[in-house]
mmCIF file of C-alpha atoms in Angstrom:
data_model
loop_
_atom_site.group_PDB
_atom_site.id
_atom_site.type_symbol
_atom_site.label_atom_id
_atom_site.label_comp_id
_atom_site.label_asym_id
_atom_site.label_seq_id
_atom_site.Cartn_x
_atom_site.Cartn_y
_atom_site.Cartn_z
ATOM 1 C CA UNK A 1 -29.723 -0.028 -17.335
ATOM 2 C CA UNK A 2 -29.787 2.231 -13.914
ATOM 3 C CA UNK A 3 -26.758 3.806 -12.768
ATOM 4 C CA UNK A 4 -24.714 2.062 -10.325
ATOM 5 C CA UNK A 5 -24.911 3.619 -7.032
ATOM 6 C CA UNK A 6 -21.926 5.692 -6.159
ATOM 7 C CA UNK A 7 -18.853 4.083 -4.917
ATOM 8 C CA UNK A 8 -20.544 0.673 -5.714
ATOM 9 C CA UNK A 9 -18.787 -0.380 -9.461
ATOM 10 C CA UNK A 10 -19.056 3.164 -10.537
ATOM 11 C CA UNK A 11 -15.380 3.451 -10.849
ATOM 12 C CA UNK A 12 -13.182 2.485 -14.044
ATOM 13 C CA UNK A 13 -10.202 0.655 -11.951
ATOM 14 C CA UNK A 14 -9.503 0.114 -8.284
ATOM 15 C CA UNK A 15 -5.544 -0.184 -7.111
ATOM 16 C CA UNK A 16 -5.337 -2.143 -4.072
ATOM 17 C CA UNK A 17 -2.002 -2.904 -2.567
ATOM 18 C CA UNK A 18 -1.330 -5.491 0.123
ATOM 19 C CA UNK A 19 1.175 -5.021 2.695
ATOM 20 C CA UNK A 20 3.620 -7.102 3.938
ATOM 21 C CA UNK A 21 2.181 -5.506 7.955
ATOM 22 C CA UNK A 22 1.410 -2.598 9.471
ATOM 23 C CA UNK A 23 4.666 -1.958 11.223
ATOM 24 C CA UNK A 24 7.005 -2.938 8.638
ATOM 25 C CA UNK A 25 9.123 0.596 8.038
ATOM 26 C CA UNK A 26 8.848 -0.187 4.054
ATOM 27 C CA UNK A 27 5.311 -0.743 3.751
ATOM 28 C CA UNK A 28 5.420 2.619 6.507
ATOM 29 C CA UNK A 29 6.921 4.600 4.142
ATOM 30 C CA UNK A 30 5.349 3.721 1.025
ATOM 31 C CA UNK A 31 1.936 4.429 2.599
ATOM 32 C CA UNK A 32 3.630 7.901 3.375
ATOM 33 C CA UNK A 33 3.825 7.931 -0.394
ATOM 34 C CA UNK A 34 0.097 6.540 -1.404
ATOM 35 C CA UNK A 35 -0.920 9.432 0.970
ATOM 36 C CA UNK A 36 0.437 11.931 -0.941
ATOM 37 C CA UNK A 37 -1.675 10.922 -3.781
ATOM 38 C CA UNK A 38 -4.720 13.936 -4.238
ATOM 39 C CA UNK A 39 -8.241 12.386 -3.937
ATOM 40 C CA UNK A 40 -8.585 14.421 -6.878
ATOM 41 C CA UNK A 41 -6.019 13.240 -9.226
ATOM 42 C CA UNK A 42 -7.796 9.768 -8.434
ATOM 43 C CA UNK A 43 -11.473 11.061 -8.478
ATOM 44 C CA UNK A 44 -10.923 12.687 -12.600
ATOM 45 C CA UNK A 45 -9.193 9.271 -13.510
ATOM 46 C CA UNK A 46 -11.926 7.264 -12.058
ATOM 47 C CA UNK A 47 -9.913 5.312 -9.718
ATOM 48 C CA UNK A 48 -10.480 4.022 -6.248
ATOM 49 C CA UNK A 49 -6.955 3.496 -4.009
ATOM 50 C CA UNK A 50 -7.576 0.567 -1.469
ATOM 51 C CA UNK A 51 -4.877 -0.716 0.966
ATOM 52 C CA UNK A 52 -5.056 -4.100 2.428
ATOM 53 C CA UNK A 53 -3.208 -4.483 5.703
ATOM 54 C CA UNK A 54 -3.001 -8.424 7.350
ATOM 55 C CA UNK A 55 -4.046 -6.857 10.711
ATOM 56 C CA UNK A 56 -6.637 -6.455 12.998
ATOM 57 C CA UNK A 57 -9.375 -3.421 12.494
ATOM 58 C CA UNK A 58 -7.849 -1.860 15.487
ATOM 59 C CA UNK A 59 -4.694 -1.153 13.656
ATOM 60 C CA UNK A 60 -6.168 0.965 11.288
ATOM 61 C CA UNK A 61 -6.492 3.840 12.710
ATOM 62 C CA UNK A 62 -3.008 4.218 14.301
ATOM 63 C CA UNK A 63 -1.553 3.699 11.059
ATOM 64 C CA UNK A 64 -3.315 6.328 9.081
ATOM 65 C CA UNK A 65 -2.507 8.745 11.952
ATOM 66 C CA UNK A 66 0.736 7.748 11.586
ATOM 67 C CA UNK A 67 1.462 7.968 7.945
ATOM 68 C CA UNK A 68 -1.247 10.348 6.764
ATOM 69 C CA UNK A 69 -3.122 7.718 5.171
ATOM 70 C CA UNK A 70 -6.895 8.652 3.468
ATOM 71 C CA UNK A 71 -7.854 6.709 1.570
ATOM 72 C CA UNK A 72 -9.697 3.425 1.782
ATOM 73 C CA UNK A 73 -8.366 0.686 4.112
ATOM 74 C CA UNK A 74 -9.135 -2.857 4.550
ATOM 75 C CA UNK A 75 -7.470 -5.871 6.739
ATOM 76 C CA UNK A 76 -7.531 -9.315 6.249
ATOM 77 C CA UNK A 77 -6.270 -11.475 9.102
ATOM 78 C CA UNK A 78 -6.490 -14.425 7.851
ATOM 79 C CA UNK A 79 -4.531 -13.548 4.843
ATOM 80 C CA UNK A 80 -7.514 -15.132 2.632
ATOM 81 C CA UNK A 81 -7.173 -12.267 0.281
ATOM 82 C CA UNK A 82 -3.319 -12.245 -0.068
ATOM 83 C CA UNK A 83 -3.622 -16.026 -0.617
ATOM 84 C CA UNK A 84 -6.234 -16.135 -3.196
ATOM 85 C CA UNK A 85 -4.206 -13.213 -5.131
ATOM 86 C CA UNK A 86 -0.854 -15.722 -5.120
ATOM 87 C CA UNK A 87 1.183 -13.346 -2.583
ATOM 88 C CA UNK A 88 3.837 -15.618 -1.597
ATOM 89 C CA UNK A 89 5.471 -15.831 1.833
ATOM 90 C CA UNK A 90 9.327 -15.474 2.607
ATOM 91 C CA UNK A 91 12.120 -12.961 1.177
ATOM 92 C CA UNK A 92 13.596 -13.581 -2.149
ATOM 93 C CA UNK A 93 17.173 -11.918 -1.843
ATOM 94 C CA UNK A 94 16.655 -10.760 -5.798
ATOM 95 C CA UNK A 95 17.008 -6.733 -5.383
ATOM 96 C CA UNK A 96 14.833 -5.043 -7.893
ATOM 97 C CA UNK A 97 17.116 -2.009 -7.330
ATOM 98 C CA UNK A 98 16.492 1.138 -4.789
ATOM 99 C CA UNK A 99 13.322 2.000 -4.723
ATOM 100 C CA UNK A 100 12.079 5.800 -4.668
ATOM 101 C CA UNK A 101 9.679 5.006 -1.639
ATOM 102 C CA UNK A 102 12.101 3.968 0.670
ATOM 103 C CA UNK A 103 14.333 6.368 2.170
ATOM 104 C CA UNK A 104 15.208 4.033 5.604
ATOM 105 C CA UNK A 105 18.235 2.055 5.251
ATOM 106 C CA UNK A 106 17.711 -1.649 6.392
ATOM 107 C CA UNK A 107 19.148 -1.315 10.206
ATOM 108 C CA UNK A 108 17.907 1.687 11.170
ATOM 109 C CA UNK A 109 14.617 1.074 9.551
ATOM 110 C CA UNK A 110 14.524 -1.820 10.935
ATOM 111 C CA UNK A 111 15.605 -0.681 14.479
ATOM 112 C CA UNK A 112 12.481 2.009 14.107
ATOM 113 C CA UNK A 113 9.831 -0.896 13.354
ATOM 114 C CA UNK A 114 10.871 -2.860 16.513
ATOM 115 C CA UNK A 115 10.449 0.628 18.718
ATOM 116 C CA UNK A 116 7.527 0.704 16.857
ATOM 117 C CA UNK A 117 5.957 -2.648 17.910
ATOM 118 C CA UNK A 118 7.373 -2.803 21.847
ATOM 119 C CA UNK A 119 5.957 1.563 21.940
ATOM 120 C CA UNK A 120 2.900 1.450 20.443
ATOM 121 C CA UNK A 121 -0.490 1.752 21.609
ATOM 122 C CA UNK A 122 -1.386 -1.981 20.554
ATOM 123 C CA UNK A 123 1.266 -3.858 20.763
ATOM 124 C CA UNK A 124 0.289 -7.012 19.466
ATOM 125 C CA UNK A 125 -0.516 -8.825 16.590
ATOM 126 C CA UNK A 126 0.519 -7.092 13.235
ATOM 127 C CA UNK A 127 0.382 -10.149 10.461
ATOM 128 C CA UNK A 128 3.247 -12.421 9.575
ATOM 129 C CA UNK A 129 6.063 -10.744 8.725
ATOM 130 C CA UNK A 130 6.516 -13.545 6.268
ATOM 131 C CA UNK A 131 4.017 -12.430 4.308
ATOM 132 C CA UNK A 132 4.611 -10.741 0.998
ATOM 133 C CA UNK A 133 2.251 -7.725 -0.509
ATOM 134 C CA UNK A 134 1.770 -7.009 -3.890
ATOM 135 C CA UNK A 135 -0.293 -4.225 -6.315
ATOM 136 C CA UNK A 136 -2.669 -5.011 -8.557
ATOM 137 C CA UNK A 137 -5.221 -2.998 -10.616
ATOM 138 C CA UNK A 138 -8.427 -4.215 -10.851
ATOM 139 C CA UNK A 139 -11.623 -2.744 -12.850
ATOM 140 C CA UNK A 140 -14.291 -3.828 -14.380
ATOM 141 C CA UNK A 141 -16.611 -6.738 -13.404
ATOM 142 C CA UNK A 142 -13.318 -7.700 -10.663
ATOM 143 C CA UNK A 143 -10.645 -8.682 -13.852
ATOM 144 C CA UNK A 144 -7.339 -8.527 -12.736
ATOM 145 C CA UNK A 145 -5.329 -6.025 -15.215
ATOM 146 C CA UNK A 146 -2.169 -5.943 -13.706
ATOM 147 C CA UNK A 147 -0.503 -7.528 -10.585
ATOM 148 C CA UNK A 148 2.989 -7.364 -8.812
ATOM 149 C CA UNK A 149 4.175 -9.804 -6.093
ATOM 150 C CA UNK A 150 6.579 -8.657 -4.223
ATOM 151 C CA UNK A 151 9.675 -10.764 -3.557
ATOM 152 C CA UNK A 152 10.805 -8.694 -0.268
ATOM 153 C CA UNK A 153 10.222 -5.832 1.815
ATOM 154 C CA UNK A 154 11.473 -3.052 -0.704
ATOM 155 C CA UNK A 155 10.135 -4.679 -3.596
ATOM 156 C CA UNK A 156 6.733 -2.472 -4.257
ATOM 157 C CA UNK A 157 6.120 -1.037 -7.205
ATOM 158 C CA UNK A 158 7.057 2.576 -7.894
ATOM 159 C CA UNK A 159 3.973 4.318 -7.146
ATOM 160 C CA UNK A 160 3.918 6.329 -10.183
ATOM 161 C CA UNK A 161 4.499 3.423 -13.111
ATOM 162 C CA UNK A 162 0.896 2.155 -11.224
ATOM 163 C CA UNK A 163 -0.935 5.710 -11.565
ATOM 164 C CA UNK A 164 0.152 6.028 -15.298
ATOM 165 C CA UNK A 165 -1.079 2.610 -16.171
ATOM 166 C CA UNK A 166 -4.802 3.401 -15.185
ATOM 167 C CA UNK A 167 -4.409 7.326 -16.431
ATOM 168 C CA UNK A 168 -3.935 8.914 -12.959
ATOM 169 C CA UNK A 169 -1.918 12.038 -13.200
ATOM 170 C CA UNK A 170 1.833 11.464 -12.034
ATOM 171 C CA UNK A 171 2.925 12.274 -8.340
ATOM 172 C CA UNK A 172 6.249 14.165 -6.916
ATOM 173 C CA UNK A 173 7.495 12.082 -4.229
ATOM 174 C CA UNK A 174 10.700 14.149 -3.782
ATOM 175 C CA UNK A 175 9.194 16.343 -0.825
ATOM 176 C CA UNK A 176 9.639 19.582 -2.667
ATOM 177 C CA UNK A 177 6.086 21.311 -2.696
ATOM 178 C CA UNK A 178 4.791 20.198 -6.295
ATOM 179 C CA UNK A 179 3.284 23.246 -8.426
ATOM 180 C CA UNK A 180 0.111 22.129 -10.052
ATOM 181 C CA UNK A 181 -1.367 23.669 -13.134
ATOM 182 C CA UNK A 182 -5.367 24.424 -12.480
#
């Protein structure tokens, strides 16, 4: 049969990744941490990265400007998405242990994401914090691979264990300038 065109099912696996919202400081600073990921090292695994924020359009662009986000971005409002994916809504107080994305501790990360919010250039609505993310990997014909609910705000999956499981080429997150073998 004909090729699909490109960026239409042409890729092997998408991993999309709902937020909990846009100015939560965990879901900030793991997008930090997507951002870091090269376009390349997701291009020569065949993989499309797609955040979902529960937002409106307008946010969009002040996040990526704010945490260096490239990639492709989506929003869903109405939360149809995170509902049809089982995303639940509420904290569990289960701690999956510290996670390598989050280097805010709760009150002054917290503190930040109010400035945030009363500061910001739309101040308004941002999604119910409530509402839990998750990660899932997706590819072919839409099946569902893998998924992860989160139970609370620091409970995303480590960025890396998701890039190994669809063959994407592993990620230093320290900050140190990473040395890449060409």
């Amino acid at each position: 049969g004909p090729a699909a065109p490109e960026g239409v099912g042409s890729d092997l696996f998408s991993l999309l990744v709902g937020l909990q919202h846009f100015l939560c400081y965990t879901c900030q600073e793991y997008v930090e941490d997507l951002a870091k990921i090269p376009r390349s090292f997701l291009q020569e695994a065949n993989v499309t990265l797609r955040v979902i924020g529960q937002s409106s359009y307008h946010h969009i662009e002040p996040f990526c400007k704010l945490t260096g986000y490239c990639h492709e971005i989506y929003v869903d409002p109405e939360r149809e998405i995170y509902k049809r994916l089982g995303m639940k809504r509420g904290e569990e107080v289960t701690s999956s242990g510290p996670s390598p994305h989050v280097r805010s501790n709760i009150l002054p990360g917290s503190m930040w994401s109010l400035w945030r919010v009363v500061t910001g250039p739309l101040f308004g609505f941002q999604g119910d914090p409530g509402q839990q993310g998750g990660t899932l990997i997706v590819g072919p014909s839409h099946y569902i691979h893998f998924i992860h609910h989160d139970r609370n705000r620091p409970d995303h999956k480590p960025i890396n264990s998701v890039l190994q499981l669809v063959g994407v080429q592993q990620v230093d997150f320290t900050g140190r300038p990473s040395v890449i073998h060409v």
